[in-house]
Amino acid sequence: MESCYNQRIMFAYMGKLTRAKPLAHRQPASFIRKQSGLVALLLLNLAISSCRSTSSSNQAIAFTETLPARSTEPTKTTPPSTPTSSPAESTATLSPIAPIQEEDHSFGNVDADITLLVYSDFQCPYCASFYQAWKQIEAQHPNDLRLVFRHFPLLALHDKADIAGAAAEIAAKNDRFWEMHDVLFERQEEWKSQTREQFVVWLAEQASSIGLASDQFLEDLQSGEELTAMVRSYEQGIRAGLPGTPFIFFNGEWYRLNPNAVNLEASIRLELLKHRQYSAPPELDLGQDTLYFAHLELDQGEIILQLFPDLAPASVASFIFLAQSGWYDNIGFHRVESGSLVESGDPTATGLGGPGYLLLDELSDTLGFNEIGMVAMSSSGPNTNGSRFFINLTPLPHLNGARTIFGRIIEGLEILTELEQRDPLEDLFRPYDFTIRRIRIEAR
């Protein structure tokens, strides 16, 4: 009954359509007169199509338009606490998703390291938020990303999802899919509350703005071919078990995090880091009578560490290997707890990256954090050491016996006290305050 009521409103409104004020850029009166016949036919088609789409399923379907966020809390150097969130549970049984086809809408390098396949609805507010996040991260990684778009118009929720999707497909026939895609998402707030009739006029204006002939655009929309295709996309999504939009696959895997800019950027950096990772710790012989020092070269000065190969041989060997391989070049201190500690060693700056292997703990009864300037491995639990390390700026006795200490600062500690508070994920897009240009290893 709801769709039939909407149909009567459409017919009643058709006679007034040519006198309605467009919501965006007003077209000349000649344009409105020229399109009035096409618009009337189109609205008749849309009214009928609306009845078909809303009655295509006999069961009520509840949609969840975004997935619960899973915590991306970075590894801390303080004692572990109880997690505040857990991975999202599936709300549907997914059928196998069709592999990416040539006919899919694809943006970016086809050979990119990372492909995001998104099932989306142009009227979904969370899809518009994902679009804004995508634009931000795409600018950061112009050659690393590929976006593949598939329609999943939520016809049971959004009254104009079918028209919007159809408009994008018509634009695609004229090689303007992504232009229409961007207009629909960037200006969603402008059209989401319009009636279907108003939206058709608005779309005709936007079609003209992206280089399409408005009269031909309306004729194509009036044919109903693409509207029918949107109903098929909706039904296919339901059969596939998609729980809502945006539904995203990250390199073929269901992306269960909230797809905001920070989570996406962190995921991308961690994925790209795989190209630099190693399968096993290095086999490096350290001289028993040799003293090892690490010179951290910053624009603000030099910090010198004395390493302890006798007390933490595996950690020191790994640190030297990574330093000499350039792992630490041009990275900064991604975590700063002012007056407490600073952390570095992660090229992704997320506080989650590592070299690809884990090291066992090398705990010592003779070393502790009662003194400042100790250099220790960051970890997320027993025997999970990697490349990240931290330096305490104040005594931290609660960490005694819980972290591998592999060195201490003998010069330049005062430089670290100038660093400002920083959280890896909250400040992910913020440039480093200080950057380690390289770490030079000295053996005496």
Coordinates of C-alpha atoms in Angstrom, one line a residue:
M1 CA 0.0 0.0 0.0
E2 CA 2.9 2.4 0.7
S3 CA 4.2 2.2 -2.8
C4 CA 0.7 2.6 -4.4
Y5 CA 0.2 5.7 -2.3
N6 CA 3.5 7.1 -3.5
Q7 CA 2.4 6.3 -7.0
R8 CA -0.8 8.4 -6.7
I9 CA 1.4 11.3 -5.4
M10 CA 3.6 11.0 -8.4
F11 CA 0.7 11.2 -10.9
A12 CA -0.7 14.2 -9.0
Y13 CA 2.7 15.9 -9.0
M14 CA 3.5 15.4 -12.6
G15 CA 1.5 18.3 -13.8
K16 CA 3.4 20.6 -11.4
L17 CA 6.8 19.3 -12.1
T18 CA 7.7 21.9 -14.8
R19 CA 6.9 24.7 -12.4
A20 CA 9.0 23.3 -9.6
K21 CA 12.2 25.1 -8.7
P22 CA 15.3 23.0 -9.2
L23 CA 17.2 22.7 -6.0
A24 CA 20.6 23.3 -7.5
H25 CA 21.6 25.2 -10.6
R26 CA 18.4 26.5 -12.2
Q27 CA 18.0 25.6 -15.9
P28 CA 16.6 28.0 -18.5
A29 CA 12.8 27.9 -19.1
S30 CA 13.4 26.5 -22.6
F31 CA 15.2 23.5 -21.1
I32 CA 12.3 22.7 -18.7
R33 CA 9.7 23.0 -21.6
K34 CA 11.9 20.7 -23.8
Q35 CA 12.2 18.1 -21.1
S36 CA 8.6 18.1 -19.7
G37 CA 7.3 15.3 -21.9
L38 CA 10.3 13.1 -21.2
V39 CA 10.0 13.8 -17.5
A40 CA 6.3 12.9 -17.5
L41 CA 7.0 9.6 -19.2
L42 CA 9.9 8.9 -16.9
L43 CA 7.9 9.5 -13.7
L44 CA 5.2 7.1 -14.9
N45 CA 7.9 4.5 -15.4
L46 CA 9.4 5.3 -12.0
A47 CA 6.1 5.0 -10.3
I48 CA 5.6 1.5 -11.8
S49 CA 9.2 0.6 -11.1
S50 CA 8.8 1.6 -7.5
C51 CA 5.9 -0.8 -7.0
R52 CA 8.0 -3.6 -8.6
S53 CA 11.1 -3.0 -6.5
T54 CA 9.3 -2.7 -3.1
S55 CA 7.2 -5.8 -3.8
S56 CA 10.0 -8.0 -5.2
S57 CA 10.5 -9.8 -1.9
N58 CA 7.8 -11.3 0.3
Q59 CA 9.8 -11.1 3.4
A60 CA 10.8 -8.1 5.5
I61 CA 14.5 -7.5 5.5
A62 CA 16.4 -5.7 8.2
F63 CA 19.6 -4.0 7.1
T64 CA 22.6 -2.9 9.0
E65 CA 24.3 -0.1 7.1
T66 CA 27.6 -0.3 8.8
L67 CA 29.6 -2.9 10.6
P68 CA 30.6 -2.6 14.2
A69 CA 34.1 -1.3 14.5
R70 CA 36.8 -3.6 15.8
S71 CA 39.4 -2.1 18.0
T72 CA 42.7 -1.1 16.3
E73 CA 44.2 -0.3 19.7
P74 CA 48.0 -0.3 19.1
T75 CA 50.4 -2.3 21.2
K76 CA 51.1 -0.5 24.4
T77 CA 54.1 -0.7 26.6
T78 CA 52.0 -0.6 29.8
P79 CA 50.5 -3.8 31.2
P80 CA 47.8 -5.3 29.0
S81 CA 44.2 -4.5 29.9
T82 CA 40.9 -6.2 29.1
P83 CA 39.9 -5.4 25.4
T84 CA 37.1 -2.9 25.1
S85 CA 35.8 -4.3 21.9
S86 CA 35.9 -7.5 19.9
P87 CA 35.8 -8.5 16.2
A88 CA 32.5 -8.0 14.5
E89 CA 30.4 -11.2 14.2
S90 CA 28.9 -12.0 10.8
T91 CA 25.2 -11.2 10.6
A92 CA 24.7 -13.3 7.5
T93 CA 26.1 -16.4 5.7
L94 CA 27.9 -15.0 2.7
S95 CA 27.8 -16.8 -0.6
P96 CA 30.9 -16.8 -2.7
I97 CA 31.4 -13.4 -4.2
A98 CA 32.0 -13.2 -7.9
P99 CA 35.6 -12.3 -8.9
I100 CA 36.2 -8.9 -10.3
Q101 CA 35.1 -8.7 -13.9
E102 CA 36.0 -6.4 -16.8
E103 CA 32.5 -5.0 -16.6
D104 CA 32.9 -3.9 -13.0
H105 CA 33.4 -0.2 -12.4
S106 CA 37.1 0.1 -11.5
F107 CA 39.1 3.2 -10.6
G108 CA 42.9 3.2 -10.1
N109 CA 45.8 1.1 -11.1
V110 CA 44.6 -2.4 -12.1
D111 CA 48.0 -3.8 -10.8
A112 CA 47.7 -1.9 -7.5
D113 CA 48.9 -3.7 -4.4
I114 CA 45.5 -3.1 -2.7
T115 CA 42.0 -3.5 -4.1
L116 CA 38.9 -2.4 -2.3
L117 CA 35.7 -4.0 -3.7
V118 CA 32.7 -2.2 -2.3
Y119 CA 29.0 -3.0 -2.5
S120 CA 27.4 0.4 -2.2
D121 CA 24.2 2.4 -2.2
F122 CA 24.3 6.1 -3.4
Q123 CA 21.6 7.1 -0.8
C124 CA 23.3 5.3 2.1
P125 CA 24.9 7.9 4.5
Y126 CA 27.6 5.5 5.6
C127 CA 28.5 4.9 1.9
A128 CA 28.9 8.7 1.6
S129 CA 31.2 8.7 4.6
F130 CA 33.2 5.9 3.1
Y131 CA 33.5 7.9 -0.1
Q132 CA 35.0 10.8 1.9
A133 CA 37.4 8.5 3.6
W134 CA 38.4 7.0 0.2
K135 CA 39.1 10.4 -1.3
Q136 CA 41.4 11.1 1.6
I137 CA 43.4 7.9 1.5
E138 CA 43.4 7.8 -2.3
A139 CA 45.3 11.1 -2.3
Q140 CA 47.9 9.6 0.0
H141 CA 48.4 6.5 -2.2
P142 CA 47.8 7.4 -5.8
N143 CA 49.5 4.4 -7.2
D144 CA 48.8 1.8 -4.6
L145 CA 45.0 1.6 -4.6
R146 CA 42.2 0.3 -6.8
L147 CA 38.5 0.8 -6.0
V148 CA 35.9 -1.5 -7.6
F149 CA 32.3 -0.4 -7.2
R150 CA 29.3 -2.7 -7.2
H151 CA 25.7 -1.7 -6.8
F152 CA 23.7 -2.9 -3.7
P153 CA 20.8 -0.4 -3.6
L154 CA 18.8 -0.9 -0.4
L155 CA 15.4 -0.6 -2.0
A156 CA 13.7 -1.5 1.3
L157 CA 15.3 1.5 3.0
H158 CA 16.1 4.2 0.5
D159 CA 13.4 5.7 -1.8
K160 CA 15.8 6.9 -4.5
A161 CA 18.5 4.3 -4.4
D162 CA 17.3 2.7 -7.7
I163 CA 17.2 6.0 -9.6
A164 CA 20.6 7.1 -8.3
G165 CA 22.1 3.7 -9.4
A166 CA 20.4 3.9 -12.7
A167 CA 21.8 7.4 -13.3
A168 CA 25.3 6.2 -12.6
E169 CA 24.9 3.3 -15.1
I170 CA 23.6 5.6 -17.8
A171 CA 26.6 7.9 -17.2
A172 CA 28.8 4.8 -17.4
K173 CA 27.6 4.2 -21.0
N174 CA 29.2 7.5 -21.8
D175 CA 32.4 6.9 -19.8
R176 CA 31.2 9.2 -17.0
F177 CA 30.4 6.7 -14.3
W178 CA 33.0 8.0 -11.8
E179 CA 31.9 11.6 -12.5
M180 CA 28.3 10.8 -11.6
H181 CA 29.5 8.6 -8.7
D182 CA 31.4 11.6 -7.2
V183 CA 28.5 14.0 -7.7
L184 CA 26.0 11.7 -6.1
F185 CA 28.1 11.1 -3.0
E186 CA 29.5 14.6 -2.7
R187 CA 26.1 16.2 -2.9
Q188 CA 24.1 13.5 -1.1
E189 CA 22.9 16.0 1.6
E190 CA 21.4 18.1 -1.2
W191 CA 19.3 15.4 -2.8
K192 CA 18.6 12.7 -0.2
S193 CA 15.4 14.4 1.1
Q194 CA 14.0 15.3 -2.4
T195 CA 11.0 13.6 -3.8
R196 CA 11.7 11.2 -6.6
E197 CA 10.2 13.8 -9.0
Q198 CA 12.6 16.5 -7.8
F199 CA 15.5 14.1 -7.9
V200 CA 14.9 13.4 -11.6
V201 CA 15.1 17.1 -12.4
W202 CA 18.2 17.4 -10.2
L203 CA 19.9 14.4 -12.0
A204 CA 19.2 15.9 -15.4
E205 CA 21.0 19.1 -14.3
Q206 CA 24.0 17.1 -13.0
A207 CA 24.1 15.0 -16.1
S208 CA 24.5 18.2 -18.1
S209 CA 27.2 19.4 -15.7
I210 CA 29.4 16.3 -16.3
G211 CA 29.1 16.6 -20.1
L212 CA 26.1 14.4 -20.8
A213 CA 23.1 15.4 -23.0
S214 CA 20.3 15.9 -20.6
D215 CA 17.5 14.9 -23.1
Q216 CA 19.3 11.7 -24.0
F217 CA 20.0 11.0 -20.3
L218 CA 16.3 11.3 -19.5
E219 CA 15.3 9.1 -22.4
D220 CA 17.7 6.5 -21.2
L221 CA 16.4 6.7 -17.7
Q222 CA 12.8 6.6 -18.9
S223 CA 13.5 3.3 -20.8
G224 CA 13.6 1.6 -17.4
E225 CA 16.4 -0.7 -18.4
E226 CA 18.8 0.5 -15.7
L227 CA 16.1 0.7 -13.1
T228 CA 15.4 -3.0 -13.7
A229 CA 19.1 -3.7 -13.3
M230 CA 19.1 -2.0 -9.9
V231 CA 16.3 -4.3 -8.8
R232 CA 18.4 -7.3 -9.9
S233 CA 21.4 -5.9 -8.0
Y234 CA 19.3 -5.6 -4.9
E235 CA 18.1 -9.2 -5.2
Q236 CA 21.5 -10.5 -5.9
G237 CA 22.9 -8.8 -2.8
I238 CA 20.2 -10.3 -0.7
R239 CA 20.8 -13.8 -2.1
A240 CA 24.5 -13.3 -1.5
G241 CA 23.9 -12.6 2.2
L242 CA 25.2 -9.1 2.2
P243 CA 24.1 -7.5 5.5
G244 CA 24.2 -3.9 4.5
T245 CA 26.3 -1.1 2.9
P246 CA 29.0 -0.3 2.5
F247 CA 30.1 -3.9 2.4
I248 CA 33.9 -4.0 1.6
F249 CA 36.4 -6.6 0.6
F250 CA 40.0 -5.6 1.2
N251 CA 42.2 -7.7 -1.1
G252 CA 39.5 -10.3 -1.2
E253 CA 38.9 -10.4 2.6
W254 CA 35.8 -9.1 4.3
Y255 CA 36.8 -5.8 5.9
R256 CA 35.3 -5.9 9.4
L257 CA 36.6 -2.6 10.7
N258 CA 34.6 0.6 10.5
P259 CA 35.8 2.0 7.1
N260 CA 36.8 5.4 8.3
A261 CA 39.9 7.2 7.0
V262 CA 42.1 6.2 10.0
N263 CA 41.3 2.5 9.9
L264 CA 41.6 2.3 6.1
E265 CA 44.9 4.2 6.1
A266 CA 46.3 2.0 8.9
S267 CA 45.2 -1.2 7.0
I268 CA 46.8 0.1 3.8
R269 CA 50.1 0.9 5.5
L270 CA 50.2 -2.5 7.1
E271 CA 49.4 -4.3 3.9
L272 CA 52.1 -2.3 2.0
L273 CA 54.6 -3.1 4.7
K274 CA 54.5 -6.8 3.8
H275 CA 56.8 -6.0 0.9
R276 CA 59.5 -5.1 3.3
Q277 CA 59.1 -7.8 5.9
Y278 CA 61.3 -10.8 6.5
S279 CA 60.3 -14.4 7.1
A280 CA 62.8 -15.0 9.9
P281 CA 65.1 -13.2 12.3
P282 CA 68.6 -12.6 11.1
E283 CA 71.5 -14.8 11.8
L284 CA 74.1 -12.3 12.9
D285 CA 77.2 -13.1 14.9
L286 CA 78.1 -10.4 17.4
G287 CA 81.7 -10.2 18.7
Q288 CA 81.9 -11.1 22.4
D289 CA 84.4 -8.4 23.1
T290 CA 82.9 -5.8 20.9
L291 CA 81.0 -2.7 22.1
Y292 CA 78.1 -1.7 19.9
F293 CA 76.6 1.7 19.7
A294 CA 73.6 3.0 17.7
H295 CA 73.6 6.6 16.4
L296 CA 70.1 7.9 15.8
E297 CA 70.5 10.8 13.4
L298 CA 67.8 13.4 13.7
D299 CA 67.5 16.9 12.2
Q300 CA 67.4 18.1 15.9
G301 CA 70.7 16.3 16.8
E302 CA 72.0 12.9 17.5
I303 CA 70.9 10.3 20.1
I304 CA 73.4 7.7 20.9
L305 CA 72.5 4.3 22.4
Q306 CA 74.8 1.7 23.9
L307 CA 73.6 -1.8 23.0
F308 CA 73.7 -4.8 25.3
P309 CA 74.5 -7.9 23.1
D310 CA 75.6 -9.9 26.2
L311 CA 72.2 -9.5 27.9
A312 CA 69.8 -9.5 24.8
P313 CA 71.8 -11.0 21.9
A314 CA 68.8 -11.7 19.7
S315 CA 67.2 -8.3 20.2
V316 CA 70.5 -6.5 19.5
A317 CA 71.2 -8.6 16.4
S318 CA 67.7 -7.9 15.0
F319 CA 68.1 -4.1 15.8
I320 CA 71.5 -3.9 14.1
F321 CA 70.2 -5.9 11.1
L322 CA 67.1 -3.7 10.6
A323 CA 69.2 -0.5 11.1
Q324 CA 71.7 -1.6 8.5
S325 CA 68.9 -2.6 6.1
G326 CA 67.3 0.8 6.2
W327 CA 64.2 -0.3 8.2
Y328 CA 64.4 2.6 10.5
D329 CA 65.3 5.3 7.9
N330 CA 63.0 8.3 7.8
I331 CA 60.6 7.1 10.6
G332 CA 59.7 9.0 13.7
F333 CA 58.3 8.5 17.2
H334 CA 54.8 7.4 16.5
R335 CA 53.8 7.2 20.2
V336 CA 54.7 9.9 22.8
E337 CA 53.4 9.8 26.3
S338 CA 54.7 13.1 27.5
G339 CA 57.1 12.8 30.5
S340 CA 56.7 9.0 30.4
L341 CA 58.0 7.3 27.2
V342 CA 58.5 7.6 23.5
E343 CA 58.1 4.7 21.0
S344 CA 59.5 4.2 17.5
G345 CA 60.5 1.4 15.1
D346 CA 57.3 1.1 13.0
P347 CA 57.5 2.4 9.4
T348 CA 53.7 2.5 9.2
A349 CA 53.5 4.9 12.3
T350 CA 50.4 2.9 13.4
G351 CA 52.0 1.2 16.3
L352 CA 51.0 -2.1 14.8
G353 CA 53.8 -2.7 12.2
G354 CA 56.7 -5.1 12.6
P355 CA 59.4 -6.8 10.6
G356 CA 57.5 -10.0 9.9
Y357 CA 59.0 -12.1 12.6
L358 CA 58.8 -12.3 16.4
L359 CA 61.6 -12.5 18.9
L360 CA 61.5 -14.3 22.2
D361 CA 61.8 -12.3 25.4
E362 CA 65.2 -11.7 26.8
L363 CA 64.5 -10.6 30.4
S364 CA 67.2 -9.7 32.8
D365 CA 67.4 -9.5 36.6
T366 CA 70.1 -6.9 36.4
L367 CA 68.3 -4.4 34.2
G368 CA 65.2 -2.5 35.0
F369 CA 63.3 0.7 34.4
N370 CA 64.2 2.4 37.6
E371 CA 66.6 4.6 35.6
I372 CA 65.5 6.7 32.7
G373 CA 66.8 6.3 29.2
M374 CA 66.5 2.5 29.0
V375 CA 65.8 1.2 25.4
A376 CA 63.4 -1.8 25.4
M377 CA 61.4 -3.8 23.0
S378 CA 57.7 -3.0 22.7
S379 CA 55.4 -6.1 22.8
S380 CA 51.8 -7.1 23.0
G381 CA 52.5 -10.1 25.3
P382 CA 55.1 -12.7 26.0
N383 CA 57.6 -13.4 23.1
T384 CA 56.0 -10.9 20.7
N385 CA 59.0 -8.6 20.2
G386 CA 59.7 -7.2 16.7
S387 CA 61.1 -3.9 15.5
R388 CA 59.3 -1.4 17.8
F389 CA 61.2 -0.1 20.7
F390 CA 60.5 2.5 23.5
I391 CA 62.6 4.7 25.7
N392 CA 61.4 5.6 29.2
L393 CA 61.6 9.3 30.2
T394 CA 60.7 8.6 33.8
P395 CA 61.2 5.6 36.1
L396 CA 58.7 2.8 35.1
P397 CA 59.3 0.1 37.8
H398 CA 56.0 -1.7 37.0
L399 CA 57.7 -2.8 33.7
N400 CA 60.6 -4.4 35.4
G401 CA 60.9 -8.0 34.3
A402 CA 58.2 -7.5 31.7
R403 CA 60.1 -6.1 28.7
T404 CA 63.3 -6.9 27.0
I405 CA 65.9 -4.1 27.6
F406 CA 68.6 -4.1 24.9
G407 CA 70.3 -0.8 25.4
R408 CA 70.3 2.6 27.1
I409 CA 70.8 6.2 26.0
I410 CA 74.2 7.7 26.8
E411 CA 73.8 10.9 24.9
G412 CA 70.9 13.1 23.6
L413 CA 68.1 12.1 25.9
E414 CA 67.1 15.7 26.3
I415 CA 66.0 15.8 22.6
L416 CA 63.2 13.3 23.3
T417 CA 61.8 15.5 26.1
E418 CA 60.8 18.1 23.4
L419 CA 58.4 15.7 21.7
E420 CA 54.7 16.5 21.9
Q421 CA 52.0 14.0 23.0
R422 CA 51.1 11.7 20.2
D423 CA 48.8 8.7 19.8
P424 CA 49.6 6.5 16.8
L425 CA 46.1 6.2 15.4
E426 CA 44.5 9.4 16.6
D427 CA 47.4 11.3 15.0
L428 CA 48.0 9.0 12.1
F429 CA 47.8 11.8 9.5
R430 CA 49.9 14.2 11.5
P431 CA 53.5 14.6 10.4
Y432 CA 56.2 13.5 12.7
D433 CA 57.6 16.1 15.1
F434 CA 61.1 14.5 14.8
T435 CA 62.3 12.1 12.2
I436 CA 65.0 9.6 12.5
R437 CA 66.9 10.0 9.2
R438 CA 68.9 6.9 9.7
I439 CA 70.5 4.7 12.4
R440 CA 74.2 4.3 12.1
I441 CA 75.8 1.3 14.0
E442 CA 79.2 1.7 15.5
A443 CA 81.3 -1.3 16.7
R444 CA 84.4 -0.7 18.9

